[in-house]
Coordinates of C-alpha atoms in Angstrom, one line a residue:
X1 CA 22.6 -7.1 23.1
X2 CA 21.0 -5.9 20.0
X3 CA 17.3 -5.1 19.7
X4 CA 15.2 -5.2 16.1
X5 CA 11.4 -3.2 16.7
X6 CA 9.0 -3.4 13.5
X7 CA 6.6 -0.6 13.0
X8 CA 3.6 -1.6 10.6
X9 CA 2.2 0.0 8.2
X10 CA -0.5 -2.4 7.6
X11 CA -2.8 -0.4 5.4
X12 CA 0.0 -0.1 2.8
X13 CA 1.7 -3.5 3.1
X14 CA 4.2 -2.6 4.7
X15 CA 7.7 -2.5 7.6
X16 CA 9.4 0.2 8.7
X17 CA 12.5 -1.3 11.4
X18 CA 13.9 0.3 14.5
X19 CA 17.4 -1.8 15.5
X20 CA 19.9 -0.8 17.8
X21 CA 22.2 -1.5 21.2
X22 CA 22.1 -0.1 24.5
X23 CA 22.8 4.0 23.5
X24 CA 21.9 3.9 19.7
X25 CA 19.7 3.4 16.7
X26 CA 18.9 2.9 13.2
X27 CA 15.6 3.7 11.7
X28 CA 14.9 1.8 8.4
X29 CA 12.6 3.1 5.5
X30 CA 10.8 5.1 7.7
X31 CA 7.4 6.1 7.0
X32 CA 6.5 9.9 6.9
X33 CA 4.7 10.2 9.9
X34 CA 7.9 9.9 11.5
X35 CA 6.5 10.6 15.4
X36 CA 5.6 6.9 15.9
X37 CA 9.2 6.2 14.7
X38 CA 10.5 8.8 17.8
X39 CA 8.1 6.9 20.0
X40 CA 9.4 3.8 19.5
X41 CA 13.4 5.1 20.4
X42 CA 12.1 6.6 23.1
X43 CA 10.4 3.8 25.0
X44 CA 13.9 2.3 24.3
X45 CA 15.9 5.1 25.6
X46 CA 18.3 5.5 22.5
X47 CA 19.4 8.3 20.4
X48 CA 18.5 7.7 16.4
X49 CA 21.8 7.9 15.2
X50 CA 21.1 6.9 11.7
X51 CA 18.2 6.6 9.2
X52 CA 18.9 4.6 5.9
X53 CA 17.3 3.7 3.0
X54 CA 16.7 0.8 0.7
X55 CA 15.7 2.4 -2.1
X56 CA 13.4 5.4 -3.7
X57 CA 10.0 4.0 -2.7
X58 CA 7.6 3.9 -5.2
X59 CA 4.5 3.4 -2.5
X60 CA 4.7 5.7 0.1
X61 CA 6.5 8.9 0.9
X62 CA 9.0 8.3 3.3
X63 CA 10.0 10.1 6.5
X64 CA 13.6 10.3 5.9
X65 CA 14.6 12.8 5.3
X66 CA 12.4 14.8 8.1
X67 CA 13.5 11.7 10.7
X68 CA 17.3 12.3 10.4
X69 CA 16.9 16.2 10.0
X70 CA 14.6 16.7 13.5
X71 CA 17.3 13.4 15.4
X72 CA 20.2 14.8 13.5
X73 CA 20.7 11.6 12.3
X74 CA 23.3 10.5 9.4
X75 CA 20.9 9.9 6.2
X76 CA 21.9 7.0 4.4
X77 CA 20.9 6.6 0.7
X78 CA 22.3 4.2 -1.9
X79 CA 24.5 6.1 -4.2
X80 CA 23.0 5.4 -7.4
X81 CA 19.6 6.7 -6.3
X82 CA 19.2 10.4 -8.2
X83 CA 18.1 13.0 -5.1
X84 CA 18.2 16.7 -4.5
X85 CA 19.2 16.5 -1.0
X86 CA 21.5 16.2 1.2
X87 CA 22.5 12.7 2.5
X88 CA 25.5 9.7 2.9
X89 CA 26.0 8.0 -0.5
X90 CA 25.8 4.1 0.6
X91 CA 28.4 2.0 -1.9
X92 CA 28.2 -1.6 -1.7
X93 CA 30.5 -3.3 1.2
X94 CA 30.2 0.2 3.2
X95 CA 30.3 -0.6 6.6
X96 CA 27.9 1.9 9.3
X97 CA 28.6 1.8 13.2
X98 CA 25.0 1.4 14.8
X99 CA 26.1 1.0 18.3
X100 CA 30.1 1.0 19.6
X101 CA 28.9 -0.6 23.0
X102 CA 26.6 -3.9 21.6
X103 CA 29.6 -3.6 18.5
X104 CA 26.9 -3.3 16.2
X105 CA 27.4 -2.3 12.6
X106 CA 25.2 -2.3 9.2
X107 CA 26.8 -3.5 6.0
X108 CA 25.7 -2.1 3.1
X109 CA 24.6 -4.9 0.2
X110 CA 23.9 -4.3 -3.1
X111 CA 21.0 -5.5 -4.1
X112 CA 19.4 -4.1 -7.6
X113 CA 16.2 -5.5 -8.6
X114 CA 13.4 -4.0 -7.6
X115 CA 15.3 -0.5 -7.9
X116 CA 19.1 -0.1 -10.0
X117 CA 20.2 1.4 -6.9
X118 CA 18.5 -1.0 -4.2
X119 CA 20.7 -1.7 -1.3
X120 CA 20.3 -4.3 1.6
X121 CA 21.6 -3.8 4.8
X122 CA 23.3 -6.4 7.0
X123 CA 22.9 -5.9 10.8
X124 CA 26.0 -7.6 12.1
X125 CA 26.7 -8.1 15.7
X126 CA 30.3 -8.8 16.5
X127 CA 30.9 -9.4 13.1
X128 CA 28.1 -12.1 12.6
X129 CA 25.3 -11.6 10.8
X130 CA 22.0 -11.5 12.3
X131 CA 19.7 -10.1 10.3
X132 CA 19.5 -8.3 6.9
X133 CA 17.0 -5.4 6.2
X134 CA 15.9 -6.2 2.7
X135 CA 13.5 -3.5 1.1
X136 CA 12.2 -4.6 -1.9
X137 CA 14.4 -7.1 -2.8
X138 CA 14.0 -10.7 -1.1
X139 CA 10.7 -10.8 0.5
X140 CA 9.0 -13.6 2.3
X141 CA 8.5 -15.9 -0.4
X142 CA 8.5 -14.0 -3.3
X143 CA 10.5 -10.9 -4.5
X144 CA 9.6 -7.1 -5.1
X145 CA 8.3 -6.4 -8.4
X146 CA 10.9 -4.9 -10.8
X147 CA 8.3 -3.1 -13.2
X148 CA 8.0 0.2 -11.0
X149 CA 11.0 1.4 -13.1
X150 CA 11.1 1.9 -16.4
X151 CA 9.5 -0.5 -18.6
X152 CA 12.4 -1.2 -20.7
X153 CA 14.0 -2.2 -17.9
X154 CA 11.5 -5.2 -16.7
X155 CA 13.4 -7.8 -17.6
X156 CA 16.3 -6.6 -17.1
X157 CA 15.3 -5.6 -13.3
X158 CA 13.7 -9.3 -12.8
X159 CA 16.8 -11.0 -13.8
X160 CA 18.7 -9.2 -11.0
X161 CA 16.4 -9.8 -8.7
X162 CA 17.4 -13.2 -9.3
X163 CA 20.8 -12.5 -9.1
X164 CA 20.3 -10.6 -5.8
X165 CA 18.6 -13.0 -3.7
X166 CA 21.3 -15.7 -4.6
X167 CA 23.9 -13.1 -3.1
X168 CA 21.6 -12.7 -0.1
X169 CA 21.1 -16.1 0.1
X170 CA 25.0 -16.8 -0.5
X171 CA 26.8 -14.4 1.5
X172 CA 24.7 -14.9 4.7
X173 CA 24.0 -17.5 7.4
X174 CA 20.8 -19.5 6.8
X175 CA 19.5 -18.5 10.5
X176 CA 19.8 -14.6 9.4
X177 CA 16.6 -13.0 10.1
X178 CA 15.2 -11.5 6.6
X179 CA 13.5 -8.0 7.3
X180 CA 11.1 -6.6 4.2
X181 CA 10.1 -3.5 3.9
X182 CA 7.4 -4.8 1.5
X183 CA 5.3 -7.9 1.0
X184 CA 2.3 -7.7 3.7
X185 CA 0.3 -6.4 0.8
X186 CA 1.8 -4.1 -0.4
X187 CA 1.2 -3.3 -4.5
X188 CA 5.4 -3.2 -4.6
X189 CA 5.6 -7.1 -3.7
X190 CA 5.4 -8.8 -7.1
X191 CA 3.2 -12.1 -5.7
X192 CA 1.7 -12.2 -2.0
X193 CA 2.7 -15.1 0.0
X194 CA 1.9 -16.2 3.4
X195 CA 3.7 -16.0 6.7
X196 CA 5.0 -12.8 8.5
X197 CA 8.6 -14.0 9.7
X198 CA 11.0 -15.6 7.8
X199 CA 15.2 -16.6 7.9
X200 CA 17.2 -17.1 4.8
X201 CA 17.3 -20.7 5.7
X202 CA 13.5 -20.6 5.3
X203 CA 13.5 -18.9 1.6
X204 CA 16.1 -21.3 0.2
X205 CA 13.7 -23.8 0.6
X206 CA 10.9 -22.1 -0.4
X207 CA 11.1 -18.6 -2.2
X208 CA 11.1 -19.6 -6.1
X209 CA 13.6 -16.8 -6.7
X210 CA 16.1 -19.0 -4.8
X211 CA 14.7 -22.3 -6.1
X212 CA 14.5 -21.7 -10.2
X213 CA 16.4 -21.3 -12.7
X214 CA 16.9 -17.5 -13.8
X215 CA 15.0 -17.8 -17.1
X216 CA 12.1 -19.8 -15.7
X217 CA 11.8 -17.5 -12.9
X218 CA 11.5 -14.5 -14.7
X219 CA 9.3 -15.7 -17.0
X220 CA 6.7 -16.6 -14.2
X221 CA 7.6 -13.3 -12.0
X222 CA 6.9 -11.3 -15.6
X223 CA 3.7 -13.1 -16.3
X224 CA 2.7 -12.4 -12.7
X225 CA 2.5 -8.9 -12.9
X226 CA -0.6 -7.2 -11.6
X227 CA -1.7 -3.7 -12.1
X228 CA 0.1 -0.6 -11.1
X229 CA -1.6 1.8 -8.9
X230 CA -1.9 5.0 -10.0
X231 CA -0.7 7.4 -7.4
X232 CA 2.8 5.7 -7.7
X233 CA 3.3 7.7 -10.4
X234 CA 3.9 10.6 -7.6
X235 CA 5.5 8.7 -4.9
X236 CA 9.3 8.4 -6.2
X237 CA 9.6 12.0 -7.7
X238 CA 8.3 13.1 -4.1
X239 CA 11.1 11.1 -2.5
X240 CA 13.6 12.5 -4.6
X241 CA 12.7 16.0 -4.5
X242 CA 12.9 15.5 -0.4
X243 CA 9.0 15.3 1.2
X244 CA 8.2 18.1 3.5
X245 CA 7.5 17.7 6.8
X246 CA 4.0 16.7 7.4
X247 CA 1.2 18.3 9.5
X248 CA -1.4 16.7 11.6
X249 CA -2.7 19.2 12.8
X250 CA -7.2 19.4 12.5
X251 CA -8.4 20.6 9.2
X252 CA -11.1 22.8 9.3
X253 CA -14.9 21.5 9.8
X254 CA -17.3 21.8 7.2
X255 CA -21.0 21.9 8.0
X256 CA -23.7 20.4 5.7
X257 CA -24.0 23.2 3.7
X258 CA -20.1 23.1 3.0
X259 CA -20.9 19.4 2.2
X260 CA -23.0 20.3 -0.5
X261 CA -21.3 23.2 -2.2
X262 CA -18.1 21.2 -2.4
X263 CA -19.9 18.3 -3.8
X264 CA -21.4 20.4 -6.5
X265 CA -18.2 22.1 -7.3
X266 CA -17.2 18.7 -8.5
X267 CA -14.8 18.1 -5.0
X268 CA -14.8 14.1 -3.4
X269 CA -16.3 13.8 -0.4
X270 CA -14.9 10.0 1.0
X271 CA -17.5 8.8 3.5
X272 CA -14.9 6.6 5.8
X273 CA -17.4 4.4 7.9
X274 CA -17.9 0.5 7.6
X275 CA -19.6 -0.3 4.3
X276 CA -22.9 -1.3 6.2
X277 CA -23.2 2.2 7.6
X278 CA -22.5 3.6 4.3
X279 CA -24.6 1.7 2.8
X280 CA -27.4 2.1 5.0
X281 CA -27.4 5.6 4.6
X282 CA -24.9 8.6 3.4
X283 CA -24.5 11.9 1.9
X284 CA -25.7 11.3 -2.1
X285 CA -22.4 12.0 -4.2
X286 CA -19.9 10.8 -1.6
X287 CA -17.6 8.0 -1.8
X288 CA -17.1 5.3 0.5
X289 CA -13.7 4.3 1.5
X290 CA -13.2 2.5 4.5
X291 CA -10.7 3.5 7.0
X292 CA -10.3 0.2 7.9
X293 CA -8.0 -1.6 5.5
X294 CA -6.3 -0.1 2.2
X295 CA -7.6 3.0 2.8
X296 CA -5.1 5.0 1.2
X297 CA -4.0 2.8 -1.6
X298 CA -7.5 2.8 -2.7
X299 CA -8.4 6.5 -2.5
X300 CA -5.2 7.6 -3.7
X301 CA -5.4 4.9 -6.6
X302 CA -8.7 6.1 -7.9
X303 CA -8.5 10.2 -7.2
X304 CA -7.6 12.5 -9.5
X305 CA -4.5 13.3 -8.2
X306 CA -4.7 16.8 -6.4
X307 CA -8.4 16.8 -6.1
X308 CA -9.4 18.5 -2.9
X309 CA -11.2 15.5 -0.9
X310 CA -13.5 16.2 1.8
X311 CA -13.3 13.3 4.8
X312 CA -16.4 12.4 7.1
X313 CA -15.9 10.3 9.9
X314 CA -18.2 8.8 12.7
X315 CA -15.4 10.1 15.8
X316 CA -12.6 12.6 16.0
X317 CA -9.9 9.1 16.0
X318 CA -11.2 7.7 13.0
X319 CA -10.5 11.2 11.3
X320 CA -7.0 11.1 13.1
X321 CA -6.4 7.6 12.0
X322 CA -7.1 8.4 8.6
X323 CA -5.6 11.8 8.0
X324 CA -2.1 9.7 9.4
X325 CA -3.2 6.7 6.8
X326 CA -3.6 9.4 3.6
X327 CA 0.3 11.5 4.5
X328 CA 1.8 8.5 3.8
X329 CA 0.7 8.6 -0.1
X330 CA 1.1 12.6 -0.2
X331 CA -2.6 13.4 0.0
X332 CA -1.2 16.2 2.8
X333 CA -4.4 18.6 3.9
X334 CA -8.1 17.4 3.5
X335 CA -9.5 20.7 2.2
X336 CA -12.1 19.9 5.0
X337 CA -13.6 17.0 7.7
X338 CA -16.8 16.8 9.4
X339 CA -17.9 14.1 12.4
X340 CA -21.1 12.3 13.2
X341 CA -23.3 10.8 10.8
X342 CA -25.4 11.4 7.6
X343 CA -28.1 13.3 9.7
X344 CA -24.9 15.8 10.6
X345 CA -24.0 15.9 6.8
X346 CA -26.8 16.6 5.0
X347 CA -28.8 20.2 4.5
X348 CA -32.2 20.5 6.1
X349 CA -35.0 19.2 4.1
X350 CA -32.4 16.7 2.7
X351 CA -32.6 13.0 3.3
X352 CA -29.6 10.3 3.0
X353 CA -29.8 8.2 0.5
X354 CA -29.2 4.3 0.5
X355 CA -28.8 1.1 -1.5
X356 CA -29.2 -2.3 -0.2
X357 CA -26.6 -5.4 0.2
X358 CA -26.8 -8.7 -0.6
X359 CA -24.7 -12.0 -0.9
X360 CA -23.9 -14.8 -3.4
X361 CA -27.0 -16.7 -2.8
X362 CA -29.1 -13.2 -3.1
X363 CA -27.8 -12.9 -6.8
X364 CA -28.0 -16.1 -7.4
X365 CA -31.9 -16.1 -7.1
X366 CA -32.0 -13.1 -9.4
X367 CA -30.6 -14.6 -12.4
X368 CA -31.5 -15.1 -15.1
X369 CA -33.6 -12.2 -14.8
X370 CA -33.8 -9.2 -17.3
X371 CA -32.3 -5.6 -16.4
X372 CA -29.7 -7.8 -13.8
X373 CA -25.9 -6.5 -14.8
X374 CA -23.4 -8.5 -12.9
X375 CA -20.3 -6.2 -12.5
X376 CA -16.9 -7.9 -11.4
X377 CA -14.4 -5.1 -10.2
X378 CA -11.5 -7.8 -9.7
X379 CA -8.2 -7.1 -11.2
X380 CA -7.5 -9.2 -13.9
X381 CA -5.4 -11.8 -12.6
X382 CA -7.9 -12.7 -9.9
X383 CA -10.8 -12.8 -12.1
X384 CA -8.6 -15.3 -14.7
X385 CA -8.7 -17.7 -11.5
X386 CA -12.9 -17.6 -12.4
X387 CA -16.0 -15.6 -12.9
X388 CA -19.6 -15.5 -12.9
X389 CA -21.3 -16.2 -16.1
X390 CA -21.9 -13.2 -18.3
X391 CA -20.8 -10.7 -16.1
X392 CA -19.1 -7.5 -16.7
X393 CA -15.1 -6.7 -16.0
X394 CA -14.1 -3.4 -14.8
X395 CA -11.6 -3.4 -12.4
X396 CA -12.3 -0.8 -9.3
X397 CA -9.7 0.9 -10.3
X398 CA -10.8 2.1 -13.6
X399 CA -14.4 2.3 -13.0
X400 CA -14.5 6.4 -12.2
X401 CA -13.6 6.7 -15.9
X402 CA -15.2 3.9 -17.2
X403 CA -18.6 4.3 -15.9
X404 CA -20.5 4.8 -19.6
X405 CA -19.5 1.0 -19.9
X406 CA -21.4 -0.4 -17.6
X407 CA -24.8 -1.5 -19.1
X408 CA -27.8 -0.2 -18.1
X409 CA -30.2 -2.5 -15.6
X410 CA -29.7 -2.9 -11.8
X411 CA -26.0 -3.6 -11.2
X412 CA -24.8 -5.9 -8.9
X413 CA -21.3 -5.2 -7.9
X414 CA -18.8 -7.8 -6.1
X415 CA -15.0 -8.0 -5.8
X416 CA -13.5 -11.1 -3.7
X417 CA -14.7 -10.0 -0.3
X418 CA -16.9 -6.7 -0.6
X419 CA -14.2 -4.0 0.1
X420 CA -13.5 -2.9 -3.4
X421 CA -17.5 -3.7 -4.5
X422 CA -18.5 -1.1 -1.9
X423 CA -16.4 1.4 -3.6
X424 CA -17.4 0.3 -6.7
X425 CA -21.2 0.5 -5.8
X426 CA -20.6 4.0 -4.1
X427 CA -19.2 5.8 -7.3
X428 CA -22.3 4.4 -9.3
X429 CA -24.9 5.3 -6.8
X430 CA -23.1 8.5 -6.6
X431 CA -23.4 8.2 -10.5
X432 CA -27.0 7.7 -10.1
X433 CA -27.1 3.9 -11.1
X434 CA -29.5 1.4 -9.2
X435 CA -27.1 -0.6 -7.5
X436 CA -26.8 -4.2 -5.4
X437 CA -23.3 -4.4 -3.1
X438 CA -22.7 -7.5 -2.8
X439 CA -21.2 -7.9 0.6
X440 CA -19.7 -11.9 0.1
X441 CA -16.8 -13.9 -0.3
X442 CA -16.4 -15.0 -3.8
X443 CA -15.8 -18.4 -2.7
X444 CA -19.6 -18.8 -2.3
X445 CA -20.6 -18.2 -5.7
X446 CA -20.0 -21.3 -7.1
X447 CA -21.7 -22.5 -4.0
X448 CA -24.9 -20.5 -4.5
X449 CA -25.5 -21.9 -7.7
X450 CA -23.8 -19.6 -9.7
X451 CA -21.6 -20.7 -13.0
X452 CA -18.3 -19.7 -12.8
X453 CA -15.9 -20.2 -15.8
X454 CA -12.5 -19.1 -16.5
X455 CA -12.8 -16.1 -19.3

C-alpha cells in the first residue's frame, strides 16, 4: 500500500509531496526548509530514499539538494537542467524504485513547457499508474506559465505545454491523481483556477490546455500573462549553483535605538502585524507586510534585492513563522528582529505614528472633492476587469520606485481586498504622503456609488 503526504507552502502557492511504501520514500520539489519534510517521514517511519525534481524552480529555493545530502538520498534532476552539483540525470522513460516491498516505482515523463527540461513523474504501483507528480506543467485547470525562461522562447515554451499535457493526458489513466507543484497561487501558474484536487479525467474535461486547439490556446495563455515578480530573477541561478543549507537559528534583537539608526541608514524595517495594528500605530519609516498571506512574495518582490531588512513581530512565533516564510525566497539572515509593539520600537520621546482606514462607501462620500487622489495598486490585468473613475494606476509592485507619480492630495489607496493597499499606503506614509487605506473588497465599489469603467 502506497501512501501520497502534501506539505503546503501556502504563502507561495505551492506543494511539495512525500509518497512512499511501508520502508521507503520519495520527497518531491522540496522546499528549503527541509526539517518539516524529515518530520513528515518520520511520523511515517520511512527512510527518504530519493528526492527528485521537476524542474529549476523559478519561485522558491528548493531544499534538494540539502534533503538528499543530510537523508543520503539519490538526487534526481532532469538531465537537460544546467547545475553545478552533483545529482542523477533523469532521461525520459527512466524508471526509479521508490519502494521494493509496496513494488512502487516513479517513471520519469518528459514534460517541457513551463521549463525545456521539465520532467513529470509517474508513481506507479504494480505497474499501474496512480498518480503523476506534475511540477509546472499540467496544473489544476490551467498550466504553468512558460515565460519564466527566456523570452524568445514564450511561444515556443506555450506550445509544448500544450503538447505536454496531451501526453499526460494520453499516456495515463483518467482516474490518475494529478499532483502540482504549482497553481495555489503561486506567480508560476499562468491563470489561477479553483479546486485543490484534481484526476486527469477531471482536466480533460475541463483544463483548456486539453480542450483547445494548440494555436487558440496559446494565444489566450500568451495574452494571459501577468507580471513577473522580481526576486525570480534570483531564484533559478540559486537552484543551480546548489542553495546552502539554511539557518533558523534567532537573529539578534535590536532595541529602539537600533530601530532608528538602521532606518536612517536607509535599511527596511517590515512591521509584520495585521494591517489594523499597523495601521493603528507603528514605527514611522517601516513597512508593513503581513505575515499572514504572501508574505514573502511580496517583500521579496518589492526589496531591493540584498537589502538588510529589519523584522518586528508582535511574539517570538510570528518572528519564527516568518523568518521560515522569507528562506524560501533566499532572504537567509534578517540583519536584526525585535518583539512587542510600537511602544517597544520607538526611542523615548518618540511617538508612533498612524493613518486611518476606510472602505468603499468612505471614499465614495469623498468624491468629488479637491486634493482626493484615488490610487489603484492592482496589476494590470485585474484592473482591465474595471476601475474607479479617474483614479491613478501603479501597481504595488512598482510603487517604491514610482512614488514621484503619484499626485499630490490625500491618497486613497485600494487593491482587491486591502492586502496589497496596506503596503502600498505603508511605503507612502513612510514617504511622508497623507494617506487613506482602504481596507475593502473591490466588489463594493460599484456598490457604494462609485463609477467603475473599464480603462
Amino acid at each position: 500500500m502506497f501512501f501520497v503526504d502534501t506539505i503546503e507552502m501556502p504563502g507561495l502557492g505551492n506543494r511539495s509531496y512525500l509518497a512512499g511504501g511501508e520502508r521507503t520514500a520519495v520527497a518531491v520539489d522540496p522546499p528549503r526548509d527541509i526539517d518539516q519534510v524529515i518530520a513528515v517521514a518520520a511520523r511515517r517511519g520511512v527512510r527518504i530514499s530519493h528526492v527528485v525534481e521537476t524542474h529549476l524552480h523559478n519561485d522558491y529555493v528548493t531544499g534538494g539538494l540539502e534533503l538528499a545530502r543530510v537523508t543520503g538520498a539519490a538526487y534526481l534532476v532532469p538531465a537537460s537542467a544546467r547545475v553545478s552539483f552533483e545529482h542523477v540525470p533523469v532521461h525520459d522513460g527512466d524508471r526509479t524504485e521508490v519502494d521494493s516491498g509496496a513494488v512502487l516505482t516513479l517513471r520519469a515523463l518528459a514534460t517541457p513547457g513551463h521549463t525545456p527540461h521539465h520532467t513529470s513523474y509517474v508513481l506507479e504501483e504494480d505497474g499501474t499508474a496512480v498518480a503523476v507528480f506534475t511540477g509546472g506543467s499540467l496544473l489544476i485547470g490551467t498550466v504553468g506559465r512558460p515565460d519564466l525562461v527566456e523570452p524568445r522562447l514564450t511561444e515556443h515554451l506555450a506550445r509544448a505545454q500544450h503538447t505536454s499535457a496531451h501526453r499526460l493526458a494520453a499516456e495515463l489513466p483518467d482516474g490518475t491523481a494529478v499532483l502540482p507543484t504549482h497553481g495555489f497561487g503561486s506567480f508560476c501558474s499562468s491563470s489561477q483556477a479553483e479546486g485543490t484536487a484534481t484526476t486527469i479525467g477531471k482536466e480533460k474535461a475541463s483544463n483548456e490546455a486539453l480542450t483547445r486547439d494548440v494555436d487558440t490556446f496559446v494565444a489566450d495563455l500568451l495574452a494571459g500573462l501577468d507580471d513577473i515578480p522580481a526576486y525570480y530573477a534570483h531564484m533559478g541561478p540559486a537552484n543551480a549553483a546548489g542553495p546552502d543549507p539554511v539557518d533558523l537559528t534567532a537573529p539578534a534583537v535590536a532595541d529602539a535605538e537600533e530601530i532608528a539608526a538602521r532606518l536612517a541608514e536607509g535599511e527596511w524595517v517590515v512591521d509584520l502585524r495585521n494591517r489594523v495594528a499597523f495601521a493603528s500605530g507603528h514605527v514611522a519609516g517601516s513597512f508593513n507586510f503581513e505575515a499572514e498571506g504572501q508574505l514573502a512574495t511580496y517583500l521579496a518582490w518589492l526589496i531591493p534585492w540584498g537589502k538588510p531588512v529589519t523584522l518586528l513581530a508582535e511574539s517570538p512565533e510570528q518572528l519564527a513563522d516568518a523568518q521560515r516564510e522569507l528562506v524560501r525566497v533566499g532572504i537567509d539572515r534578517p540583519a536584526a528582529v525585535a518583539t512587542g509593539g510600537p511602544a517597544d520600537w520607538v526611542r523615548d520621546g518618540d511617538e508612533p505614528v498612524s493613518f486611518p482606514r476606510a472602505t468603499f462607501a468612505d471614499l465614495a462620500g469623498r468624491q468629488p472633492a479637491a486634493g482626493v487622489v484615488v490610487l489603484d495598486v492592482r496589476r494590470a490585468s485585474e484592473r482591465g476587469g474595471g476601475c474607479i473613475e479617474g483614479s491613478v494606476h501603479i501597481p504595488v509592485h512598482t510603487l517604491r520606485r514610482r512614488l514621484g507619480e503619484v499626485p499630490e492630495g490625500e491618497v486613497w489607496v485600494h487593491c482587491a481586498g486591502g492586502t496589497r493597499a496596506a503596503i502600498a499606503a505603508s511605503l507612502l506614509d513612510a514617504a511622508g504622503r497623507d494617506v487613506v487605506a482602504v481596507d475593502d473588497s473591490f466588489d463594493a465599489a460599484e456598490k457604494a456609488g462609485l463609477t467603475i469603467r473599464t480603462p
